[in-house]
Coordinates of C-alpha atoms and ligand atoms in Angstrom, one line a residue:
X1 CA -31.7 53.8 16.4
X2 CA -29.2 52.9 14.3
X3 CA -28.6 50.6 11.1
X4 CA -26.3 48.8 13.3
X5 CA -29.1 47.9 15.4
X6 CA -30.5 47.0 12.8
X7 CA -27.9 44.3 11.7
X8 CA -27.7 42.7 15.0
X9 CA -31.7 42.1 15.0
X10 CA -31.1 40.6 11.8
X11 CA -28.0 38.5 12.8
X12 CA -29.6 37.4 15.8
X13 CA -32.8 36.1 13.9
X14 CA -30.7 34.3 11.1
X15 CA -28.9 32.6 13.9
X16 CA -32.0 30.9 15.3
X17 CA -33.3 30.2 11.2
X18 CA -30.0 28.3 10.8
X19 CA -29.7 26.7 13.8
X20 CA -33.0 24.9 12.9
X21 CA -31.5 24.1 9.6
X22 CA -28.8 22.2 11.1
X23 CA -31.2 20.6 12.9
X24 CA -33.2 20.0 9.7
X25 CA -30.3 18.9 8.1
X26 CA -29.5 16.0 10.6
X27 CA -33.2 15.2 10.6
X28 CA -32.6 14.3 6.8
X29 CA -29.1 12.5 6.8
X30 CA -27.9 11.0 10.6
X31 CA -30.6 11.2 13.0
X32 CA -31.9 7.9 14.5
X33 CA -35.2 6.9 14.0
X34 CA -35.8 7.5 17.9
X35 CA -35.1 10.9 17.6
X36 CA -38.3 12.2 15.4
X37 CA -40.2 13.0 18.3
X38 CA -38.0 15.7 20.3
X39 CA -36.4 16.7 16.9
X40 CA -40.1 18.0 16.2
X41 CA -40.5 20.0 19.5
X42 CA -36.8 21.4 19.0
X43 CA -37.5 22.6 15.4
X44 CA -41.0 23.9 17.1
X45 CA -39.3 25.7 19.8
X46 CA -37.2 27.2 17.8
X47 CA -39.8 28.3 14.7
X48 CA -41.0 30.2 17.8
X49 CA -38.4 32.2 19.1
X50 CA -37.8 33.3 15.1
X51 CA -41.1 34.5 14.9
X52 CA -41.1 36.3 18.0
X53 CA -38.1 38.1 17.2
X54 CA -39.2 38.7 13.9
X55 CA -42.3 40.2 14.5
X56 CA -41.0 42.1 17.9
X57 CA -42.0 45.5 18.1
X58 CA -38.7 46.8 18.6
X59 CA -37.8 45.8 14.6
X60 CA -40.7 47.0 13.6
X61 CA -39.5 50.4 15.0
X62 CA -36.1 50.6 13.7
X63 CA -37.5 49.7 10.8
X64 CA -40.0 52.1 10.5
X65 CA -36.9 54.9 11.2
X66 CA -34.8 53.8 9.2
X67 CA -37.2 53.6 5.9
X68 CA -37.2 57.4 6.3
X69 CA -33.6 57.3 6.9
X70 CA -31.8 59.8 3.8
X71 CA -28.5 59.3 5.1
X72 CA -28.8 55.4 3.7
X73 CA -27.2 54.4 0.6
X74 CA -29.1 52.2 -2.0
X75 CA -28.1 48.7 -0.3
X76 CA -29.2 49.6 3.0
X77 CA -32.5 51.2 1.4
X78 CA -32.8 48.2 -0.3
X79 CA -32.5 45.8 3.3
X80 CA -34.5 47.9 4.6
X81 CA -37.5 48.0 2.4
X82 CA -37.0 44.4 2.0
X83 CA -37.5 43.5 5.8
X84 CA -40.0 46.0 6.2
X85 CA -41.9 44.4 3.8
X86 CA -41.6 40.9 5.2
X87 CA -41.8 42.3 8.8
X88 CA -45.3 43.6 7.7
X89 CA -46.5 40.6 6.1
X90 CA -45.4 38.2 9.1
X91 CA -47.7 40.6 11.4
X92 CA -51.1 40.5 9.1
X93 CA -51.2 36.8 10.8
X94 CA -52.8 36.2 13.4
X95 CA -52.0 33.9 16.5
X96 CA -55.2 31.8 15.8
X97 CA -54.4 31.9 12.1
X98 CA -50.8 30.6 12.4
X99 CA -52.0 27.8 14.9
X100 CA -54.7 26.7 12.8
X101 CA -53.0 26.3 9.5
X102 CA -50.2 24.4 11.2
X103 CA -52.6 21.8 12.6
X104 CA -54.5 21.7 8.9
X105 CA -50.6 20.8 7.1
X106 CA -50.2 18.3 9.7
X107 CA -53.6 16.5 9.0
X108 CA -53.1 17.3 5.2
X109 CA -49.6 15.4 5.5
X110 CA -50.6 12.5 7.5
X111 CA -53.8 12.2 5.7
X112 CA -51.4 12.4 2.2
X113 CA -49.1 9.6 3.0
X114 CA -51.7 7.3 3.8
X115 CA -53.7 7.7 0.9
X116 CA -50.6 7.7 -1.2
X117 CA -49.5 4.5 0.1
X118 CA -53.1 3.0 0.1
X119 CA -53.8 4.6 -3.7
X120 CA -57.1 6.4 -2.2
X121 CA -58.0 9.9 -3.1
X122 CA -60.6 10.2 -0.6
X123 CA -58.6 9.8 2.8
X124 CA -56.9 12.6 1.7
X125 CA -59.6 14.7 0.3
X126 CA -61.6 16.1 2.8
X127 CA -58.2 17.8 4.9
X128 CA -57.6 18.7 1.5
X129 CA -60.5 21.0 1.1
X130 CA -59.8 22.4 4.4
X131 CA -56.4 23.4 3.4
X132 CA -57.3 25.0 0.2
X133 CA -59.6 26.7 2.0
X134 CA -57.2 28.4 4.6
X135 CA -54.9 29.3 1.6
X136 CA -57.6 31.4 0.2
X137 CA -58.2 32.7 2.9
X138 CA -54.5 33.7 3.4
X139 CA -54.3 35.0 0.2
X140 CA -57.1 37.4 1.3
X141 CA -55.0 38.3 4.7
X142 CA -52.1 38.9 2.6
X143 CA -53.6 40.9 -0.1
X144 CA -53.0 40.7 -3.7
X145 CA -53.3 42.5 -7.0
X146 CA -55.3 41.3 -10.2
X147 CA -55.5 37.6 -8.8
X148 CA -55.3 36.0 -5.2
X149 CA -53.0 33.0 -6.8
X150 CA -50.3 36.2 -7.0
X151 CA -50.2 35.7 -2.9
X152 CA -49.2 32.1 -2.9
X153 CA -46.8 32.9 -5.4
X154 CA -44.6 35.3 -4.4
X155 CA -44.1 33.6 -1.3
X156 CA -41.7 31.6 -3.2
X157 CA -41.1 34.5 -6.5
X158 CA -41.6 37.8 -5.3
X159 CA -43.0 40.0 -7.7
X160 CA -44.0 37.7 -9.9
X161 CA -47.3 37.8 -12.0
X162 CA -49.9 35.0 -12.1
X163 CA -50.6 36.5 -16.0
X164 CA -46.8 36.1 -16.9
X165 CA -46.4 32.9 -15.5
X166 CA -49.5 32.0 -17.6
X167 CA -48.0 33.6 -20.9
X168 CA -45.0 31.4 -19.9
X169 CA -47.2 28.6 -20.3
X170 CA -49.0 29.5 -23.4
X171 CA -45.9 29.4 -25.2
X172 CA -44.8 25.5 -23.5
X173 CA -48.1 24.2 -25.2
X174 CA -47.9 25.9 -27.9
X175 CA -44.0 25.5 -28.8
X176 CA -42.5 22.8 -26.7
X177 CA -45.9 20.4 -26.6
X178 CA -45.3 20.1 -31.1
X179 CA -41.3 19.4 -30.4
X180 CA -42.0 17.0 -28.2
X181 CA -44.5 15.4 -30.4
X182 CA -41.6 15.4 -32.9
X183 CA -38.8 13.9 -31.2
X184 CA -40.8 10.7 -30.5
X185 CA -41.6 10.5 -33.5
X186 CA -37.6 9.3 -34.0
X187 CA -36.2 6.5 -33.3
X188 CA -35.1 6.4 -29.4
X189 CA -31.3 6.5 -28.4
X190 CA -29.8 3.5 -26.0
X191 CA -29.8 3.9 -22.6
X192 CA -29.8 0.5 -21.1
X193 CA -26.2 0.7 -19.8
X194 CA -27.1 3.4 -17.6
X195 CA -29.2 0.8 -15.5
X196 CA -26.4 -2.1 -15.0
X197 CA -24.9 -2.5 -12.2
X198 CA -22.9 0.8 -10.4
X199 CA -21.2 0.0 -7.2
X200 CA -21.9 2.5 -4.4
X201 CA -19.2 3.6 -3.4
X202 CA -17.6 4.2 -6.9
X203 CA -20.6 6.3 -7.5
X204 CA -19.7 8.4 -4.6
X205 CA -16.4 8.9 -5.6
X206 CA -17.3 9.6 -8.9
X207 CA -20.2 12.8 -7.4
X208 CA -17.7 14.1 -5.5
X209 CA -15.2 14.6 -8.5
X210 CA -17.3 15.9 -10.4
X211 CA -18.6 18.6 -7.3
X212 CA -15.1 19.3 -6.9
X213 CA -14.7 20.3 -10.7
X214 CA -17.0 22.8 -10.3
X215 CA -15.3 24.3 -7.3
X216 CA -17.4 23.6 -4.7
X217 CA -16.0 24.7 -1.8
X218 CA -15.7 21.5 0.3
X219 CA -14.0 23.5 2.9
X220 CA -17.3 25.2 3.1
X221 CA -19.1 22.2 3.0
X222 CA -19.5 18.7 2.7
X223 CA -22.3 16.2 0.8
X224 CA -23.7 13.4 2.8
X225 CA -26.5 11.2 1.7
X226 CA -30.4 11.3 1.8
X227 CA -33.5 9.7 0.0
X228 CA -34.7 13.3 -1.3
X229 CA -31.5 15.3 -2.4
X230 CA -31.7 18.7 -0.9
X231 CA -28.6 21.9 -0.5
X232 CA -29.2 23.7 3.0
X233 CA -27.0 26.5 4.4
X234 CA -25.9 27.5 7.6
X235 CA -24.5 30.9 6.0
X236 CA -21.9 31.3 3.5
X237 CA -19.2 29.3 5.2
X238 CA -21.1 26.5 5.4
X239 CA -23.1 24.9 2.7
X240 CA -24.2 21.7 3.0
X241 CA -25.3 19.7 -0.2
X242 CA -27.0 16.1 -0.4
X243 CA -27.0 13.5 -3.1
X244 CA -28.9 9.7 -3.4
X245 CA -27.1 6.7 -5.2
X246 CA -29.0 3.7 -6.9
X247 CA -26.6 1.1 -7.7
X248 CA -29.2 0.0 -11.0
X249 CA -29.6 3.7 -12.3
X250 CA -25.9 5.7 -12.9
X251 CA -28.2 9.1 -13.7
X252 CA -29.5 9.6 -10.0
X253 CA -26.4 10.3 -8.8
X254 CA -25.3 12.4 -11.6
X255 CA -27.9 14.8 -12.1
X256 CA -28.6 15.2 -7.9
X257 CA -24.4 15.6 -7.5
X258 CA -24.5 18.5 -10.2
X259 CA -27.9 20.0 -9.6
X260 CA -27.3 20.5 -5.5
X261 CA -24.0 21.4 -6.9
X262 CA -25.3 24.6 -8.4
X263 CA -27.9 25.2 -5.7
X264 CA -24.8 25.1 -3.0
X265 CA -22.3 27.7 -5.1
X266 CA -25.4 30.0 -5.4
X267 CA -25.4 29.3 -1.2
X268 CA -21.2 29.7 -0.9
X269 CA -21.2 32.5 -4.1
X270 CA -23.8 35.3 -1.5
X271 CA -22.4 38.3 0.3
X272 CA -20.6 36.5 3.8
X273 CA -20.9 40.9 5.1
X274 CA -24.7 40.3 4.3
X275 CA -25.0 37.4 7.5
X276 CA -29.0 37.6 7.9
X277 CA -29.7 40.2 5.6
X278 CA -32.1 40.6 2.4
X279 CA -28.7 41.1 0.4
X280 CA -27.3 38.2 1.7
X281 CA -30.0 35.7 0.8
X282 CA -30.7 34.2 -2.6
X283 CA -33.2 36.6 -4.5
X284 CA -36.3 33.6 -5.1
X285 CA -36.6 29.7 -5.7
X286 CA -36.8 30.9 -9.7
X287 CA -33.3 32.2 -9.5
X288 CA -31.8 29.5 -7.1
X289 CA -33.4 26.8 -9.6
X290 CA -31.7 28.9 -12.5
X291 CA -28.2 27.8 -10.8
X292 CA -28.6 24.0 -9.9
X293 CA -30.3 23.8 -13.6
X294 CA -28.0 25.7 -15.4
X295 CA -25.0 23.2 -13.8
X296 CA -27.1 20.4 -14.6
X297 CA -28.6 21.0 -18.1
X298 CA -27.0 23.4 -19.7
X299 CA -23.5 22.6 -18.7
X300 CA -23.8 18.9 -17.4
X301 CA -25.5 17.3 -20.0
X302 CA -23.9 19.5 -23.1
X303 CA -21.5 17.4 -25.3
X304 CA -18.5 19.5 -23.8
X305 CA -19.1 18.4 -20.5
X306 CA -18.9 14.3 -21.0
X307 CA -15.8 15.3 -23.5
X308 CA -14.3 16.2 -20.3
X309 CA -15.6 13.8 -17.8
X310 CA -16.3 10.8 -20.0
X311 CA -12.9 9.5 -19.5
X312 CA -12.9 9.4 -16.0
X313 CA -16.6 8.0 -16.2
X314 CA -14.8 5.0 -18.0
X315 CA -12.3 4.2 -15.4
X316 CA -14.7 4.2 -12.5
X317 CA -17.5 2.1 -14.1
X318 CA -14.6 -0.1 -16.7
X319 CA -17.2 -2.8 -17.2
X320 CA -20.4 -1.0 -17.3
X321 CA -19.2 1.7 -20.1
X322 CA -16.5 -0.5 -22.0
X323 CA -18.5 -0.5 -25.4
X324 CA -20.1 2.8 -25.1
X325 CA -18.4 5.6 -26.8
X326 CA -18.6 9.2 -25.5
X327 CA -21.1 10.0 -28.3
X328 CA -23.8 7.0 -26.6
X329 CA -23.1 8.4 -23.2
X330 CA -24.2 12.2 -24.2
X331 CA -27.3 10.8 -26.2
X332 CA -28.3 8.2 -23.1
X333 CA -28.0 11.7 -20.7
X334 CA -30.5 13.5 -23.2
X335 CA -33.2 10.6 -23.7
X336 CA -36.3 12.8 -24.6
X337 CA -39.5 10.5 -22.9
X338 CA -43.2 11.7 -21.8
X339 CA -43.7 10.1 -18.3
X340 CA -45.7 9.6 -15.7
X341 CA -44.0 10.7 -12.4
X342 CA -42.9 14.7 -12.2
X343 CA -39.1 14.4 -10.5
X344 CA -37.6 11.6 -12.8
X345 CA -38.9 13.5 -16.0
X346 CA -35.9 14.5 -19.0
X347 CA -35.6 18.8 -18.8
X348 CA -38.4 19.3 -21.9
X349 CA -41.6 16.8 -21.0
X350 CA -40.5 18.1 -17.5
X351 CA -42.4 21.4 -17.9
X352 CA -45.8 19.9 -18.9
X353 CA -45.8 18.3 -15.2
X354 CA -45.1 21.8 -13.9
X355 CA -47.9 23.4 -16.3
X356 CA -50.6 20.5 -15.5
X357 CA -49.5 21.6 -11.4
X358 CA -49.7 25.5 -12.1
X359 CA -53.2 25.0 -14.0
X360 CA -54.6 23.0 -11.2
X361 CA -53.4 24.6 -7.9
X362 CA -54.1 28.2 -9.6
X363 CA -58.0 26.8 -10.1
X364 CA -57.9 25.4 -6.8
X365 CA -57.0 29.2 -5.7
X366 CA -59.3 31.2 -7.3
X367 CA -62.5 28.7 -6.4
X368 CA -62.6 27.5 -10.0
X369 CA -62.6 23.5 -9.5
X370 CA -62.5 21.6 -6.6
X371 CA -60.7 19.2 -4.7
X372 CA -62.9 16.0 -5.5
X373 CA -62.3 17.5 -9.2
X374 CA -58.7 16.5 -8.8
X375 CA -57.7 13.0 -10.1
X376 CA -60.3 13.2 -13.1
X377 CA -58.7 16.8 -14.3
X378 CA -55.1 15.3 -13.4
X379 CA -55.4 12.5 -15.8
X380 CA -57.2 13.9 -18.3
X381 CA -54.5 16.5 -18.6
X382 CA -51.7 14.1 -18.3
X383 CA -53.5 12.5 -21.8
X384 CA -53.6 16.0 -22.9
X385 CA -50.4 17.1 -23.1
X386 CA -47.8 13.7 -22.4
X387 CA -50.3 11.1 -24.1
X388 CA -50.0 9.5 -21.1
X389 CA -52.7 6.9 -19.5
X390 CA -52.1 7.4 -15.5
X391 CA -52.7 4.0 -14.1
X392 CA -53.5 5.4 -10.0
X393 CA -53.7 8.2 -8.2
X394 CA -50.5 6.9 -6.4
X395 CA -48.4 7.7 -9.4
X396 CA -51.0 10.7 -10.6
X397 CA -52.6 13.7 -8.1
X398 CA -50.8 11.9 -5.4
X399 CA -47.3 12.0 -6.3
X400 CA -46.1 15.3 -5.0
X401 CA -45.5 16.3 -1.3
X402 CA -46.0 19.6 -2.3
X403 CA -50.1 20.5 -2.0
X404 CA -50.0 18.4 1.3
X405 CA -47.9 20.8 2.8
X406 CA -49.9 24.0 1.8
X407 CA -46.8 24.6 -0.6
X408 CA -49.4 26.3 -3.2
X409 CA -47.6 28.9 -5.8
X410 CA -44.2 26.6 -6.0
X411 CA -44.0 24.4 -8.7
X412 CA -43.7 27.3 -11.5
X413 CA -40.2 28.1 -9.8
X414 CA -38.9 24.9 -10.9
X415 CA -39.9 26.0 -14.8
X416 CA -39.4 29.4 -14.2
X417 CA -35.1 27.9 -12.8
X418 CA -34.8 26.3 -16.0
X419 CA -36.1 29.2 -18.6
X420 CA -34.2 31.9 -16.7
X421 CA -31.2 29.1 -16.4
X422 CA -31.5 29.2 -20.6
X423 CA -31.8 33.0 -20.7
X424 CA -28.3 33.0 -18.6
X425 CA -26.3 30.9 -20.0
X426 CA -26.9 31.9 -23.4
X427 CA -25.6 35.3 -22.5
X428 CA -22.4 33.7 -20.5
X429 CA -21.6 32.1 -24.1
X430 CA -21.7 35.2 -25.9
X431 CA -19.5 37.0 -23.0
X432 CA -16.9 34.2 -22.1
X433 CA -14.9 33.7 -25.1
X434 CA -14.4 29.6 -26.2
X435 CA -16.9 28.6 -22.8
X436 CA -17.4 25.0 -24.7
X437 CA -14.2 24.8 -24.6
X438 CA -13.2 25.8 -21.5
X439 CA -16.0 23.2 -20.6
X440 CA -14.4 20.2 -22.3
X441 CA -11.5 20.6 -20.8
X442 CA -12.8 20.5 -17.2
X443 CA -12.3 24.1 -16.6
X444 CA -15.5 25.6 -14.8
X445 CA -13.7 28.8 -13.1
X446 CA -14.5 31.1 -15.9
X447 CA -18.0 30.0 -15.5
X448 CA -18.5 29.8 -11.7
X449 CA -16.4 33.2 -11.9
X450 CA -19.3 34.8 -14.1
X451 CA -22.2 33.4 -11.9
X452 CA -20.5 34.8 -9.2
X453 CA -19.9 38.1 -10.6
X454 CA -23.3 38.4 -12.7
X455 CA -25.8 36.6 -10.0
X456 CA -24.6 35.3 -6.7
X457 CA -23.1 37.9 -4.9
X458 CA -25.9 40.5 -5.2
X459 CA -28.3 38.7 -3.4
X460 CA -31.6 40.2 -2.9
X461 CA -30.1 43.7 -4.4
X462 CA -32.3 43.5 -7.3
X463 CA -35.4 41.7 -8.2
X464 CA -35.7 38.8 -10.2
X465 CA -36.8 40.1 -13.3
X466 CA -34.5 43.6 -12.8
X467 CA -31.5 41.0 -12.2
X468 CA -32.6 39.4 -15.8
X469 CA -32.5 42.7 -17.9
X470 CA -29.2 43.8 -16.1
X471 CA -27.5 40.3 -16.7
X472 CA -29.7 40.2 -20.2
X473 CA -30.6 42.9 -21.2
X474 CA -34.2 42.2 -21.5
X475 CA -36.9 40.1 -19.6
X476 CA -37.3 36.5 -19.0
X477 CA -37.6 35.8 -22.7
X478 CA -38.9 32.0 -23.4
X479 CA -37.6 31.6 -26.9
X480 CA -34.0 31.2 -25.1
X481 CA -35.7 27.7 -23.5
X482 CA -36.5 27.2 -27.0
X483 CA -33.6 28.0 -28.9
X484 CA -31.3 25.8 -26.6
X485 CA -33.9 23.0 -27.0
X486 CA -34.2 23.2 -30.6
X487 CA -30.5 23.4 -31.0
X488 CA -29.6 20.7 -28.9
X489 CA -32.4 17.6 -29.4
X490 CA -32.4 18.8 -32.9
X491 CA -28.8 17.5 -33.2
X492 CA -29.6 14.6 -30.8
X493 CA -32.7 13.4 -32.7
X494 CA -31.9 14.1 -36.2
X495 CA -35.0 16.8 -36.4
X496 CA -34.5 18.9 -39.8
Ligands
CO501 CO1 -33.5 22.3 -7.2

């Protein structure tokens, strides 16, 4: 048996994986409302025949070979002990197991959408409790060091620690929470041009401009539209990005073009030899989060960036922008708000929604509250750390799709993308000489070039946090976050 074998198991399995995410992909964008029904027993079938061939004995065989293979170099050791590891995982579930906590999400999710629309915690409750009470159980199956919570986690961040994510934490409320505190203190900057009137298809032409300055590969791709934007891949040659336009709110379209942006040249940046491999796939949500936040903070809303696309702002949107200088438009992109609702919060106040998730889905975990606990501890955490007064559950515990789809152990990757994002572009500054320059003048190859060298075509070569220290030179290091924040709303708010 032969690491060739090996590569056509994997090929094979990959194909099936992103032949249901073309049909994912249509589900989201094209398909007729008709269609919901066999689209569901397609993606089924096919969710199927990928875990059958991914738990087949055969793989576990030449994978078992292989691992004591010498003659390997360090990549294929590294494939290897990677799909070993998820092969191994995949078979400590059972049948039963699997069939059971498919029919609990689908309860959980019906259940969720009602009680969302109807604002009423209990009808959602009760297949609530159930769920949570799989996922520890899973967490058991799976096994765990130090703290069960570490299972649900590294489904999404492998390797990382419950404790570190914690520490990560510690330092948001006790660094970012004071900041925060300051800024609105100030007097706020003007925004209310960003919520005239933006016709459509200007906005579109406008997102796919500003994709195309990033070198996107739109010969590897394409963006179509959906309510939720999303990037999904088909492999390297094919990397499909979304975006969603509001005619009343410019920022929308912005921040979705460039964030799924960065998400998709992670996608089109991996190892094309790699097709279906560890090495070929994008290391953990942390690190693709890194990319579409990097693209969209660090380098879309800096003052170099509008320097270079302000202009062309102006002669799509003439009226909107006519008496708005450059300077307004930067300050209106970095408005600095506590809010109520998680996915239209500014990049700081944004991480006390992720912390108030983490602290609650990491009690859930370990037994340490309970469901019917929920909206009470929700809202009193919301006045806690935003000094905000949550008017429903609707708009509170129920706002996220996330818990109703057993996705426990996710939200820290969204905080975890933007810290690392910090970390990484801090270091590109000091290694690409004039970056802000090359930024306000439109020219993101240099940039792109050093993702792609630095962070995208490795794939799952190295770790997260082993990828940080080589890129780095040390850990994921908060006070980067910091630094950049301090620096930049400083500056933006007058803060001595
Ligand atoms: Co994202």
């Amino acid at each position: 048996m032969s690491y060739k074998r090996y590569q056509e198991i994997m090929a094979k399995i990959a194909d099936v994986n992103y032949a249901s995410s073309v049909l994912s992909w249509d589900q989201e964008t094209y398909m007729p409302e008709k269609g919901a029904e066999t689209r569901a027993q397609q993606l089924s079938t096919l969710a199927g025949i990928s875990h059958e061939l991914s738990t087949a004995n055969e793989l576990g065989e030449v994978l078992e070979k292989l691992s004591n293979d010498a003659s390997l170099d360090a990549k294929q050791k590294k494939n290897i002990s990677e799909s070993l590891k998820d092969y191994k995982d995949r078979k400590k579930y059972s049948t039963a197991f699997v069939q059971q906590m498919s029919k609990s999400i689908s309860e959980c999710f019906q259940s969720w959408q009602k009680a969302k629309k109807e604002n009423n915690f209990s009808l959602y409750a009760p297949h609530l409790e159930k769920l949570v009470k799989l996922k520890r159980e899973e967490c058991e199956l799976l096994g765990y060091e130090n703290h069960p919570y570490n299972a649900m986690l590294n489904q999404y961040e492998p390797k990382a620690k419950t404790a570190d994510i914690e520490i990560l934490f510690k330092n948001v409320r006790h660094q970012l929470v004071d900041f925060v505190k300051k800024i609105s203190e100030k007097p706020q900057n003007n925004e209310a041009f960003m919520h005239t009137h933006f016709p459509k298809d200007k906005q579109w032409d406008f997102g796919i401009d500003l994709l195309k300055q990033m070198n996107y590969d739109f010969n590897g791709g394409r963006q179509d539209i959906s309510s939720h934007p999303f990037t999904t891949s088909f492999g390297v040659n094919d990397v499909r990005v979304t975006t969603r336009i509001n005619e009343n709110n410019l920022n929308e379209m912005i921040w979705s073009c460039i964030h799924e942006g960065g998400h998709g040249l992670y996608e089109q940046g991996l190892n094309a030899d790699d097709y279906g491999l560890p090495t070929g796939e994008a290391i953990s949500l942390g690190i693709h989060e890194s990319q579409s936040r990097l693209w969209e903070n660090n380098v879309g809303r800096s003052r170099a960036y509008w320097k270079a696309n302000y202009k062309l702002a102006q002669k799509y949107f003439p009226e909107n922008l006519k008496n708005v200088s450059e300077e307004d438009f930067y300050k209106a992109a970095n408005i600095v708000k506590p809010s109520l609702i998680r996915t239209s919060a500014d990049e700081l106040t944004y991480h006390f929604h992720v912390m108030i998730r983490f602290e609650i889905e990491k009690a859930l975990i370990e037994g340490s509250i309970e469901v019917k606990d929920l909206p009470s501890y929700w809202n009193k955490k919301y006045k806690e750390y935003l000094n905000i007064d949550v008017p429903n559950d609707s708009e509170g515990v129920l706002q996220d799709i996330h818990w109703s789809h057993g996705s426990f152990g996710y939200f820290p990757t969204y905080s975890l993308g933007s810290f690392y994002a910090a970390q990484f572009f801090a270091q590109a500054q000091k290694e690409i000489p004039n970056l802000e320059d090359l930024i306000s003048k439109g020219e993101m190859l240099p940039l792109l070039n050093w993702l792609r060298e630095k962070i995208h075509r490795f794939g799952k070569l190295y770790s997260a946090e082993e990828l940080c220290i080589k890129v780095t030179g040390e850990k994921l290091n908060f006070d980067h976050f910091m630094n950049y924040a301090k620096t930049k709303y400083g500056n933006l708010y007058n803060l001595s």
